[in-house]
Amino acid sequence: MATPSEHLRDLRIDEQVVRYPEQESSPGIYHGPSLRALRSIGFGTDPGANQIPIAVGTIVAPSPGHLFGEHRPLSGWMTEPAAMDALLYASGMLAGHVGRRASLPVSIDQIDFGRLPAFGEPLRVVVKWLTADNEGTGGVMTALLIGQNDDRIAELTGYRIAWLPKAATKLDFGVGL
Protein backbone atom coordinates (compact mmCIF):
# COMPACT_ATOMS: atom_id res chain seq x y z
CA MET A 1 0.00 0.00 0.00
CA ALA A 2 2.64 2.54 -1.08
CA THR A 3 0.05 5.13 -2.17
CA PRO A 4 -3.72 4.92 -1.98
CA SER A 5 -5.40 3.07 -4.82
CA GLU A 6 -7.30 5.24 -7.28
CA HIS A 7 -10.63 3.93 -5.98
CA LEU A 8 -9.72 5.01 -2.43
CA ARG A 9 -8.48 8.44 -3.49
CA ASP A 10 -11.81 9.14 -5.16
CA LEU A 11 -13.95 7.41 -2.53
CA ARG A 12 -16.24 9.90 -0.83
CA ILE A 13 -16.63 9.25 2.86
CA ASP A 14 -18.12 11.98 5.02
CA GLU A 15 -15.71 12.93 7.75
CA GLN A 16 -16.78 14.26 11.11
CA VAL A 17 -14.76 16.46 13.43
CA VAL A 18 -12.98 14.46 16.14
CA ARG A 19 -13.75 15.69 19.64
CA TYR A 20 -11.10 14.37 21.99
CA PRO A 21 -12.39 13.41 25.46
CA GLU A 22 -11.35 15.68 28.30
CA GLN A 23 -9.21 14.21 31.06
CA GLU A 24 -11.96 14.33 33.66
CA SER A 25 -14.40 12.35 31.50
CA SER A 26 -11.96 9.81 30.08
CA PRO A 27 -10.17 7.69 32.66
CA GLY A 28 -8.78 5.34 29.98
CA ILE A 29 -7.22 7.44 27.22
CA TYR A 30 -6.41 11.11 27.42
CA HIS A 31 -4.69 13.10 24.68
CA GLY A 32 -3.50 16.52 25.71
CA PRO A 33 -3.77 19.44 23.31
CA SER A 34 -0.31 18.78 21.81
CA LEU A 35 -1.39 15.32 20.59
CA ARG A 36 -4.75 16.26 19.06
CA ALA A 37 -3.63 16.11 15.44
CA LEU A 38 -6.46 13.92 14.09
CA ARG A 39 -8.97 16.52 12.99
CA SER A 40 -11.66 14.48 11.24
CA ILE A 41 -12.55 10.88 10.43
CA GLY A 42 -15.19 8.94 8.53
CA PHE A 43 -16.03 5.27 8.20
CA GLY A 44 -17.06 3.22 5.20
CA THR A 45 -16.19 0.13 3.21
CA ASP A 46 -13.61 -0.40 0.50
CA PRO A 47 -15.52 -1.31 -2.67
CA GLY A 48 -12.30 -2.58 -4.27
CA ALA A 49 -11.43 -5.05 -1.51
CA ASN A 50 -14.45 -7.20 -0.66
CA GLN A 51 -16.17 -4.35 1.20
CA ILE A 52 -13.71 -4.42 4.12
CA PRO A 53 -14.25 -1.68 6.72
CA ILE A 54 -12.06 1.40 6.32
CA ALA A 55 -11.55 4.73 8.03
CA VAL A 56 -10.45 7.85 6.19
CA GLY A 57 -9.38 10.95 8.03
CA THR A 58 -7.39 14.15 8.10
CA ILE A 59 -4.38 14.74 10.33
CA VAL A 60 -2.64 18.11 10.56
CA ALA A 61 1.05 17.72 11.35
CA PRO A 62 2.28 20.09 14.04
CA SER A 63 5.93 20.95 14.57
CA PRO A 64 7.82 18.51 16.82
CA GLY A 65 8.71 21.64 18.78
CA HIS A 66 5.03 21.84 19.71
CA LEU A 67 5.62 18.76 21.88
CA PHE A 68 9.24 19.14 22.92
CA GLY A 69 9.85 22.89 22.90
CA GLU A 70 10.92 25.25 20.17
CA HIS A 71 14.30 25.69 21.86
CA ARG A 72 15.30 22.17 20.73
CA PRO A 73 16.72 21.47 17.26
CA LEU A 74 13.98 20.62 14.76
CA SER A 75 16.25 18.89 12.26
CA GLY A 76 16.99 15.17 12.16
CA TRP A 77 13.50 13.90 12.98
CA MET A 78 12.43 10.67 11.22
CA THR A 79 8.75 11.20 11.99
CA GLU A 80 6.45 13.71 13.58
CA PRO A 81 5.34 12.22 16.94
CA ALA A 82 1.88 13.81 17.14
CA ALA A 83 1.07 12.73 13.56
CA MET A 84 2.11 9.15 14.40
CA ASP A 85 -0.01 9.24 17.54
CA ALA A 86 -2.95 10.47 15.45
CA LEU A 87 -2.38 7.59 13.00
CA LEU A 88 -2.64 5.12 15.89
CA TYR A 89 -5.69 6.95 17.27
CA ALA A 90 -7.44 6.73 13.89
CA SER A 91 -6.67 3.00 13.82
CA GLY A 92 -8.18 2.61 17.28
CA MET A 93 -11.26 4.48 16.11
CA LEU A 94 -11.71 2.04 13.21
CA ALA A 95 -11.31 -0.89 15.60
CA GLY A 96 -13.97 0.68 17.83
CA HIS A 97 -16.24 1.16 14.84
CA VAL A 98 -15.84 -2.49 13.79
CA GLY A 99 -16.00 -4.13 17.23
CA ARG A 100 -18.27 -1.61 19.01
CA ARG A 101 -15.84 -1.62 21.93
CA ALA A 102 -12.45 -0.30 22.90
CA SER A 103 -9.18 -2.02 22.12
CA LEU A 104 -5.51 -1.82 22.95
CA PRO A 105 -2.54 -2.21 20.58
CA VAL A 106 -0.78 -5.57 20.75
CA SER A 107 1.88 -5.40 18.04
CA ILE A 108 2.85 -3.97 14.68
CA ASP A 109 4.62 -6.22 12.20
CA GLN A 110 6.27 -3.38 10.31
CA ILE A 111 6.46 0.41 10.26
CA ASP A 112 7.77 2.09 7.11
CA PHE A 113 8.59 5.77 7.19
CA GLY A 114 8.53 7.99 4.14
CA ARG A 115 9.22 11.67 4.22
CA LEU A 116 8.75 14.00 7.17
CA PRO A 117 5.55 16.05 6.82
CA ALA A 118 5.76 19.81 6.57
CA PHE A 119 4.55 21.63 9.67
CA GLY A 120 0.83 22.33 9.28
CA GLU A 121 0.50 20.02 6.26
CA PRO A 122 -2.89 18.29 6.07
CA LEU A 123 -2.27 14.55 5.81
CA ARG A 124 -4.66 11.81 4.67
CA VAL A 125 -4.97 8.70 6.80
CA VAL A 126 -6.47 5.49 5.43
CA VAL A 127 -6.94 2.57 7.83
CA LYS A 128 -8.16 -0.83 6.62
CA TRP A 129 -9.60 -3.54 8.85
CA LEU A 130 -8.18 -6.77 7.45
CA THR A 131 -9.49 -9.53 9.67
CA ALA A 132 -10.57 -10.60 13.12
CA ASP A 133 -8.27 -13.08 14.78
CA ASN A 134 -9.29 -16.73 15.04
CA GLU A 135 -10.06 -16.53 18.77
CA GLY A 136 -12.29 -13.46 18.47
CA THR A 137 -10.07 -11.51 20.85
CA GLY A 138 -8.91 -8.84 18.40
CA GLY A 139 -8.05 -8.10 14.82
CA VAL A 140 -5.49 -6.91 12.29
CA MET A 141 -5.33 -3.65 10.33
CA THR A 142 -3.09 -1.70 8.01
CA ALA A 143 -2.76 2.08 8.14
CA LEU A 144 -1.30 4.54 5.69
CA LEU A 145 -0.50 8.21 6.20
CA ILE A 146 0.09 10.24 3.04
CA GLY A 147 1.01 13.82 2.32
CA GLN A 148 -0.60 16.34 0.02
CA ASN A 149 1.45 15.15 -2.94
CA ASP A 150 0.64 11.44 -2.30
CA ASP A 151 4.06 10.79 -0.73
CA ARG A 152 4.05 8.16 1.98
CA ILE A 153 4.60 9.65 5.43
CA ALA A 154 4.20 6.38 7.36
CA GLU A 155 2.68 2.94 6.84
CA LEU A 156 1.75 0.35 9.45
CA THR A 157 1.49 -3.27 8.35
CA GLY A 158 0.05 -6.01 10.54
CA TYR A 159 -1.25 -3.71 13.30
CA ARG A 160 -2.83 -6.08 15.82
CA ILE A 161 -5.29 -5.02 18.49
CA ALA A 162 -6.97 -6.85 21.37
CA TRP A 163 -10.51 -6.12 22.50
CA LEU A 164 -11.12 -4.93 26.01
CA PRO A 165 -14.06 -6.58 27.80
CA LYS A 166 -17.30 -4.80 26.92
CA ALA A 167 -18.27 -4.39 30.57
CA ALA A 168 -14.97 -2.64 31.33
CA THR A 169 -15.10 -0.06 28.57
CA LYS A 170 -16.96 3.05 27.65
CA LEU A 171 -16.53 3.77 23.96
CA ASP A 172 -16.45 7.50 23.32
CA PHE A 173 -14.02 8.71 20.67
CA GLY A 174 -15.81 11.99 20.10
CA VAL A 175 -17.58 11.05 16.87
CA GLY A 176 -20.75 9.10 16.26
CA LEU A 177 -19.79 5.43 16.05
Coordinates of C-alpha atoms in Angstrom, one line a residue:
M1 CA 0.0 0.0 0.0
A2 CA 2.6 2.5 -1.1
T3 CA 0.0 5.1 -2.2
P4 CA -3.7 4.9 -2.0
S5 CA -5.4 3.1 -4.8
E6 CA -7.3 5.2 -7.3
H7 CA -10.6 3.9 -6.0
L8 CA -9.7 5.0 -2.4
R9 CA -8.5 8.4 -3.5
D10 CA -11.8 9.1 -5.2
L11 CA -13.9 7.4 -2.5
R12 CA -16.2 9.9 -0.8
I13 CA -16.6 9.3 2.9
D14 CA -18.1 12.0 5.0
E15 CA -15.7 12.9 7.7
Q16 CA -16.8 14.3 11.1
V17 CA -14.8 16.5 13.4
V18 CA -13.0 14.5 16.1
R19 CA -13.8 15.7 19.6
Y20 CA -11.1 14.4 22.0
P21 CA -12.4 13.4 25.5
E22 CA -11.3 15.7 28.3
Q23 CA -9.2 14.2 31.1
E24 CA -12.0 14.3 33.7
S25 CA -14.4 12.4 31.5
S26 CA -12.0 9.8 30.1
P27 CA -10.2 7.7 32.7
G28 CA -8.8 5.3 30.0
I29 CA -7.2 7.4 27.2
Y30 CA -6.4 11.1 27.4
H31 CA -4.7 13.1 24.7
G32 CA -3.5 16.5 25.7
P33 CA -3.8 19.4 23.3
S34 CA -0.3 18.8 21.8
L35 CA -1.4 15.3 20.6
R36 CA -4.7 16.3 19.1
A37 CA -3.6 16.1 15.4
L38 CA -6.5 13.9 14.1
R39 CA -9.0 16.5 13.0
S40 CA -11.7 14.5 11.2
I41 CA -12.6 10.9 10.4
G42 CA -15.2 8.9 8.5
F43 CA -16.0 5.3 8.2
G44 CA -17.1 3.2 5.2
T45 CA -16.2 0.1 3.2
D46 CA -13.6 -0.4 0.5
P47 CA -15.5 -1.3 -2.7
G48 CA -12.3 -2.6 -4.3
A49 CA -11.4 -5.1 -1.5
N50 CA -14.5 -7.2 -0.7
Q51 CA -16.2 -4.3 1.2
I52 CA -13.7 -4.4 4.1
P53 CA -14.2 -1.7 6.7
I54 CA -12.1 1.4 6.3
A55 CA -11.5 4.7 8.0
V56 CA -10.4 7.9 6.2
G57 CA -9.4 11.0 8.0
T58 CA -7.4 14.2 8.1
I59 CA -4.4 14.7 10.3
V60 CA -2.6 18.1 10.6
A61 CA 1.0 17.7 11.3
P62 CA 2.3 20.1 14.0
S63 CA 5.9 20.9 14.6
P64 CA 7.8 18.5 16.8
G65 CA 8.7 21.6 18.8
H66 CA 5.0 21.8 19.7
L67 CA 5.6 18.8 21.9
F68 CA 9.2 19.1 22.9
G69 CA 9.9 22.9 22.9
E70 CA 10.9 25.3 20.2
H71 CA 14.3 25.7 21.9
R72 CA 15.3 22.2 20.7
P73 CA 16.7 21.5 17.3
L74 CA 14.0 20.6 14.8
S75 CA 16.3 18.9 12.3
G76 CA 17.0 15.2 12.2
W77 CA 13.5 13.9 13.0
M78 CA 12.4 10.7 11.2
T79 CA 8.8 11.2 12.0
E80 CA 6.4 13.7 13.6
P81 CA 5.3 12.2 16.9
A82 CA 1.9 13.8 17.1
A83 CA 1.1 12.7 13.6
M84 CA 2.1 9.2 14.4
D85 CA 0.0 9.2 17.5
A86 CA -2.9 10.5 15.4
L87 CA -2.4 7.6 13.0
L88 CA -2.6 5.1 15.9
Y89 CA -5.7 7.0 17.3
A90 CA -7.4 6.7 13.9
S91 CA -6.7 3.0 13.8
G92 CA -8.2 2.6 17.3
M93 CA -11.3 4.5 16.1
L94 CA -11.7 2.0 13.2
A95 CA -11.3 -0.9 15.6
G96 CA -14.0 0.7 17.8
H97 CA -16.2 1.2 14.8
V98 CA -15.8 -2.5 13.8
G99 CA -16.0 -4.1 17.2
R100 CA -18.3 -1.6 19.0
R101 CA -15.8 -1.6 21.9
A102 CA -12.5 -0.3 22.9
S103 CA -9.2 -2.0 22.1
L104 CA -5.5 -1.8 22.9
P105 CA -2.5 -2.2 20.6
V106 CA -0.8 -5.6 20.8
S107 CA 1.9 -5.4 18.0
I108 CA 2.8 -4.0 14.7
D109 CA 4.6 -6.2 12.2
Q110 CA 6.3 -3.4 10.3
I111 CA 6.5 0.4 10.3
D112 CA 7.8 2.1 7.1
F113 CA 8.6 5.8 7.2
G114 CA 8.5 8.0 4.1
R115 CA 9.2 11.7 4.2
L116 CA 8.7 14.0 7.2
P117 CA 5.6 16.1 6.8
A118 CA 5.8 19.8 6.6
F119 CA 4.5 21.6 9.7
G120 CA 0.8 22.3 9.3
E121 CA 0.5 20.0 6.3
P122 CA -2.9 18.3 6.1
L123 CA -2.3 14.5 5.8
R124 CA -4.7 11.8 4.7
V125 CA -5.0 8.7 6.8
V126 CA -6.5 5.5 5.4
V127 CA -6.9 2.6 7.8
K128 CA -8.2 -0.8 6.6
W129 CA -9.6 -3.5 8.8
L130 CA -8.2 -6.8 7.4
T131 CA -9.5 -9.5 9.7
A132 CA -10.6 -10.6 13.1
D133 CA -8.3 -13.1 14.8
N134 CA -9.3 -16.7 15.0
E135 CA -10.1 -16.5 18.8
G136 CA -12.3 -13.5 18.5
T137 CA -10.1 -11.5 20.8
G138 CA -8.9 -8.8 18.4
G139 CA -8.0 -8.1 14.8
V140 CA -5.5 -6.9 12.3
M141 CA -5.3 -3.7 10.3
T142 CA -3.1 -1.7 8.0
A143 CA -2.8 2.1 8.1
L144 CA -1.3 4.5 5.7
L145 CA -0.5 8.2 6.2
I146 CA 0.1 10.2 3.0
G147 CA 1.0 13.8 2.3
Q148 CA -0.6 16.3 0.0
N149 CA 1.5 15.1 -2.9
D150 CA 0.6 11.4 -2.3
D151 CA 4.1 10.8 -0.7
R152 CA 4.0 8.2 2.0
I153 CA 4.6 9.7 5.4
A154 CA 4.2 6.4 7.4
E155 CA 2.7 2.9 6.8
L156 CA 1.8 0.3 9.5
T157 CA 1.5 -3.3 8.3
G158 CA 0.1 -6.0 10.5
Y159 CA -1.2 -3.7 13.3
R160 CA -2.8 -6.1 15.8
I161 CA -5.3 -5.0 18.5
A162 CA -7.0 -6.8 21.4
W163 CA -10.5 -6.1 22.5
L164 CA -11.1 -4.9 26.0
P165 CA -14.1 -6.6 27.8
K166 CA -17.3 -4.8 26.9
A167 CA -18.3 -4.4 30.6
A168 CA -15.0 -2.6 31.3
T169 CA -15.1 -0.1 28.6
K170 CA -17.0 3.1 27.6
L171 CA -16.5 3.8 24.0
D172 CA -16.4 7.5 23.3
F173 CA -14.0 8.7 20.7
G174 CA -15.8 12.0 20.1
V175 CA -17.6 11.1 16.9
G176 CA -20.8 9.1 16.3
L177 CA -19.8 5.4 16.1

